[in-house]
mmCIF file of C-alpha atoms in Angstrom:
data_model
loop_
_atom_site.group_PDB
_atom_site.id
_atom_site.type_symbol
_atom_site.label_atom_id
_atom_site.label_comp_id
_atom_site.label_asym_id
_atom_site.label_seq_id
_atom_site.Cartn_x
_atom_site.Cartn_y
_atom_site.Cartn_z
ATOM 1 C CA UNK A 264 -10.003 -9.211 14.741
ATOM 2 C CA UNK A 265 -6.149 -11.294 14.648
ATOM 3 C CA UNK A 266 -5.460 -11.091 11.233
ATOM 4 C CA UNK A 267 -5.984 -7.319 10.433
ATOM 5 C CA UNK A 268 -3.881 -6.989 14.412
ATOM 6 C CA UNK A 269 -0.872 -9.606 12.842
ATOM 7 C CA UNK A 270 -1.425 -7.502 9.020
ATOM 8 C CA UNK A 271 -1.094 -3.888 10.623
ATOM 9 C CA UNK A 272 2.041 -5.815 12.622
ATOM 10 C CA UNK A 273 3.444 -6.878 9.221
ATOM 11 C CA UNK A 274 2.331 -3.307 7.674
ATOM 12 C CA UNK A 275 4.996 -1.685 10.193
ATOM 13 C CA UNK A 276 7.767 -4.797 9.749
ATOM 14 C CA UNK A 277 7.471 -3.714 5.783
ATOM 15 C CA UNK A 278 7.914 -0.310 6.469
ATOM 16 C CA UNK A 279 11.408 -0.605 8.034
ATOM 17 C CA UNK A 280 12.789 -2.898 5.085
ATOM 18 C CA UNK A 281 13.435 -0.462 2.835
ATOM 19 C CA UNK A 282 15.677 0.255 0.058
ATOM 20 C CA UNK A 283 16.414 4.275 -0.921
ATOM 21 C CA UNK A 284 15.492 6.168 -3.427
ATOM 22 C CA UNK A 285 14.854 9.841 -3.770
ATOM 23 C CA UNK A 286 11.917 11.469 -2.757
ATOM 24 C CA UNK A 287 9.315 8.615 -1.428
ATOM 25 C CA UNK A 288 11.266 5.389 -0.236
ATOM 26 C CA UNK A 289 10.288 2.078 -1.402
ATOM 27 C CA UNK A 290 9.716 -0.281 1.547
ATOM 28 C CA UNK A 291 7.297 -3.413 1.624
ATOM 29 C CA UNK A 292 4.653 -1.805 3.229
ATOM 30 C CA UNK A 293 3.140 -2.128 -0.458
ATOM 31 C CA UNK A 294 3.393 -5.589 -0.435
ATOM 32 C CA UNK A 295 1.787 -6.365 3.071
ATOM 33 C CA UNK A 296 -1.168 -3.925 2.397
ATOM 34 C CA UNK A 297 -1.420 -5.846 -0.909
ATOM 35 C CA UNK A 298 -1.831 -9.171 0.663
ATOM 36 C CA UNK A 299 -4.324 -8.136 3.720
ATOM 37 C CA UNK A 300 -7.136 -7.064 0.444
ATOM 38 C CA UNK A 301 -6.007 -10.577 -0.843
ATOM 39 C CA UNK A 302 -6.679 -12.535 1.804
ATOM 40 C CA UNK A 303 -8.639 -10.638 4.337
ATOM 41 C CA UNK A 304 -11.368 -9.166 1.915
ATOM 42 C CA UNK A 305 -12.305 -5.568 0.898
ATOM 43 C CA UNK A 306 -13.327 -4.456 4.941
ATOM 44 C CA UNK A 307 -10.722 -6.023 7.082
ATOM 45 C CA UNK A 308 -8.136 -5.568 4.557
ATOM 46 C CA UNK A 309 -8.793 -1.947 4.660
ATOM 47 C CA UNK A 310 -9.391 -2.230 8.457
ATOM 48 C CA UNK A 311 -5.944 -3.508 8.828
ATOM 49 C CA UNK A 312 -4.168 -0.949 6.903
ATOM 50 C CA UNK A 313 -6.760 1.402 8.999
ATOM 51 C CA UNK A 314 -5.455 0.633 12.122
ATOM 52 C CA UNK A 315 -1.420 0.881 10.836
ATOM 53 C CA UNK A 316 -2.742 4.111 10.238
ATOM 54 C CA UNK A 317 -3.757 5.604 13.284
ATOM 55 C CA UNK A 318 -0.600 3.702 15.117
ATOM 56 C CA UNK A 319 1.090 6.145 13.362
ATOM 57 C CA UNK A 320 -0.936 9.286 13.495
ATOM 58 C CA UNK A 321 -0.874 8.842 17.711
ATOM 59 C CA UNK A 322 2.511 8.945 17.349
ATOM 60 C CA UNK A 323 4.386 5.121 17.331
ATOM 61 C CA UNK A 324 7.100 5.668 14.670
ATOM 62 C CA UNK A 325 5.198 3.374 12.556
ATOM 63 C CA UNK A 326 5.908 4.844 9.034
ATOM 64 C CA UNK A 327 8.765 4.921 6.808
ATOM 65 C CA UNK A 328 10.103 8.731 8.028
ATOM 66 C CA UNK A 329 8.665 8.508 11.611
ATOM 67 C CA UNK A 330 5.294 8.939 13.186
ATOM 68 C CA UNK A 331 2.263 11.234 15.056
ATOM 69 C CA UNK A 332 -0.057 13.825 13.611
ATOM 70 C CA UNK A 333 1.966 15.926 11.475
ATOM 71 C CA UNK A 334 2.825 13.315 9.189
ATOM 72 C CA UNK A 335 -0.403 14.449 7.539
ATOM 73 C CA UNK A 336 1.744 17.372 6.449
ATOM 74 C CA UNK A 337 4.246 15.247 5.193
ATOM 75 C CA UNK A 338 3.867 14.847 1.025
ATOM 76 C CA UNK A 339 4.319 10.995 1.173
ATOM 77 C CA UNK A 340 1.173 10.953 3.536
ATOM 78 C CA UNK A 341 -0.716 10.520 0.251
ATOM 79 C CA UNK A 342 0.484 6.998 -0.372
ATOM 80 C CA UNK A 343 -0.717 5.621 2.873
ATOM 81 C CA UNK A 344 -4.045 7.065 2.412
ATOM 82 C CA UNK A 345 -4.028 5.487 -0.917
ATOM 83 C CA UNK A 346 -2.565 2.028 0.994
ATOM 84 C CA UNK A 347 -6.179 1.771 3.022
ATOM 85 C CA UNK A 348 -8.432 2.280 -0.062
ATOM 86 C CA UNK A 349 -6.084 0.184 -2.318
ATOM 87 C CA UNK A 350 -6.320 -2.640 0.379
ATOM 88 C CA UNK A 351 -10.298 -1.999 0.101
ATOM 89 C CA UNK A 352 -10.435 -2.464 -3.612
ATOM 90 C CA UNK A 353 -8.230 -5.192 -3.637
ATOM 91 C CA UNK A 354 -9.854 -7.330 -1.635
ATOM 92 C CA UNK A 355 -13.127 -6.422 -2.934
ATOM 93 C CA UNK A 356 -11.571 -7.777 -6.503
ATOM 94 C CA UNK A 357 -10.487 -10.738 -5.503
ATOM 95 C CA UNK A 358 -13.056 -12.259 -3.132
ATOM 96 C CA UNK A 359 -15.330 -12.062 -6.330
ATOM 97 C CA UNK A 360 -14.633 -15.131 -6.910
ATOM 98 C CA UNK A 361 -13.528 -17.414 -3.987
ATOM 99 C CA UNK A 362 -10.949 -18.769 -5.132
ATOM 100 C CA UNK A 363 -9.293 -16.674 -7.748
ATOM 101 C CA UNK A 364 -6.924 -17.306 -10.792
ATOM 102 C CA UNK A 365 -3.752 -15.798 -10.360
ATOM 103 C CA UNK A 366 -5.260 -13.181 -13.455
ATOM 104 C CA UNK A 367 -7.973 -12.028 -11.061
ATOM 105 C CA UNK A 368 -5.209 -11.996 -8.688
ATOM 106 C CA UNK A 369 -3.068 -9.506 -10.384
ATOM 107 C CA UNK A 370 -5.753 -7.403 -11.520
ATOM 108 C CA UNK A 371 -6.572 -6.619 -8.843
ATOM 109 C CA UNK A 372 -2.807 -5.432 -7.285
ATOM 110 C CA UNK A 373 -2.730 -3.637 -10.300
ATOM 111 C CA UNK A 374 -5.676 -1.508 -9.618
ATOM 112 C CA UNK A 375 -4.412 -1.291 -6.000
ATOM 113 C CA UNK A 376 -1.250 -0.109 -7.786
ATOM 114 C CA UNK A 377 -2.828 2.877 -9.998
ATOM 115 C CA UNK A 378 -4.940 3.402 -6.950
ATOM 116 C CA UNK A 379 -2.073 3.580 -4.499
ATOM 117 C CA UNK A 380 -0.367 5.742 -6.886
ATOM 118 C CA UNK A 381 -2.319 8.260 -8.101
ATOM 119 C CA UNK A 382 -3.579 9.258 -4.216
ATOM 120 C CA UNK A 383 0.292 9.352 -3.633
ATOM 121 C CA UNK A 384 1.170 11.944 -7.107
ATOM 122 C CA UNK A 385 -1.610 14.262 -6.127
ATOM 123 C CA UNK A 386 -1.296 14.617 -2.189
ATOM 124 C CA UNK A 387 2.209 14.960 -2.540
ATOM 125 C CA UNK A 388 1.328 17.771 -5.284
ATOM 126 C CA UNK A 389 -0.842 19.489 -3.602
ATOM 127 C CA UNK A 390 1.552 19.328 0.074
ATOM 128 C CA UNK A 391 4.059 20.997 -2.068
ATOM 129 C CA UNK A 392 2.301 23.649 -3.300
ATOM 130 C CA UNK A 393 0.058 25.034 -1.013
ATOM 131 C CA UNK A 394 1.684 23.535 2.305
ATOM 132 C CA UNK A 395 5.388 23.619 1.267
ATOM 133 C CA UNK A 396 5.375 26.258 -1.520
ATOM 134 C CA UNK A 397 7.195 24.939 -3.359
ATOM 135 C CA UNK A 398 5.228 23.726 -6.308
ATOM 136 C CA UNK A 399 5.945 20.329 -7.948
ATOM 137 C CA UNK A 400 6.601 20.463 -12.080
ATOM 138 C CA UNK A 401 4.547 17.615 -13.711
ATOM 139 C CA UNK A 402 7.843 16.160 -15.223
ATOM 140 C CA UNK A 403 10.013 15.836 -11.724
ATOM 141 C CA UNK A 404 6.511 14.391 -9.986
ATOM 142 C CA UNK A 405 5.851 11.323 -12.536
ATOM 143 C CA UNK A 406 10.208 10.809 -12.336
ATOM 144 C CA UNK A 407 9.816 10.709 -8.119
ATOM 145 C CA UNK A 408 7.204 9.837 -7.201
ATOM 146 C CA UNK A 409 6.126 7.516 -9.649
ATOM 147 C CA UNK A 410 8.888 6.154 -12.666
ATOM 148 C CA UNK A 411 11.589 5.070 -10.059
ATOM 149 C CA UNK A 412 9.145 3.596 -7.359
ATOM 150 C CA UNK A 413 6.699 1.732 -9.745
ATOM 151 C CA UNK A 414 9.180 -1.225 -11.313
ATOM 152 C CA UNK A 415 9.905 -2.477 -7.729
ATOM 153 C CA UNK A 416 5.760 -1.942 -6.732
ATOM 154 C CA UNK A 417 5.102 -4.277 -10.173
ATOM 155 C CA UNK A 418 7.239 -6.854 -9.234
ATOM 156 C CA UNK A 419 5.075 -6.633 -5.505
ATOM 157 C CA UNK A 420 2.282 -6.962 -7.061
ATOM 158 C CA UNK A 421 3.602 -10.199 -8.758
ATOM 159 C CA UNK A 422 4.813 -11.359 -5.241
ATOM 160 C CA UNK A 423 1.564 -10.581 -3.356
ATOM 161 C CA UNK A 424 -0.036 -12.680 -5.991
ATOM 162 C CA UNK A 425 1.717 -16.149 -5.454
ATOM 163 C CA UNK A 426 1.985 -15.877 -2.256
ATOM 164 C CA UNK A 427 -1.965 -14.889 -2.128
ATOM 165 C CA UNK A 428 -3.020 -18.104 -4.651
ATOM 166 C CA UNK A 429 -1.411 -20.733 -2.679
ATOM 167 C CA UNK A 430 -1.804 -18.878 0.937
ATOM 168 C CA UNK A 431 -5.754 -18.337 0.648
ATOM 169 C CA UNK A 432 -6.940 -21.717 -0.050
ATOM 170 C CA UNK A 433 -5.779 -22.800 3.420
ATOM 171 C CA UNK A 434 -7.296 -19.345 5.242
ATOM 172 C CA UNK A 435 -10.839 -20.319 3.651
ATOM 173 C CA UNK A 436 -10.029 -23.735 4.772
ATOM 174 C CA UNK A 437 -9.942 -22.334 8.386
ATOM 175 C CA UNK A 438 -12.484 -19.092 7.988
ATOM 176 C CA UNK A 439 -10.115 -16.649 8.234
ATOM 177 C CA UNK A 440 -9.799 -15.047 4.926
ATOM 178 C CA UNK A 441 -12.971 -12.675 3.796
#
């Protein structure tokens, strides 16, 4: 429970470390959600992201643009849902080996990246079309919701793999890793 709470707090901190780009702000949330999966395992990693989501939905301003139940109607909420699914998948993929190498960690992170962007872009398109009444074309969706943000997230995938490879053995010795 302590590690889940710690990662939820790290995700909150990562939310407020931002680089402004159009549409979806680039933050370090993705880094900490991937590390939650890599270091805690799928179940606990997803639980820590779930705690973060719950904090935001009850009204704490932990999301990039605030908090509250109304946040589910923001087009960017799909990325947050994707964080939880990705943390689970990343943890499951990395946890298949007791001491995964960089290749497995990177593969797990890139699967997580694909999940986050798939959830985010689909949700963005649906909310834009059906709630906001302003459908977004395929090219603008791809440009603003993927192309502009993905280079930074690829770098975060690499960073998360390096950090996880170095930290995971210590957590395994202490019995804290999933």
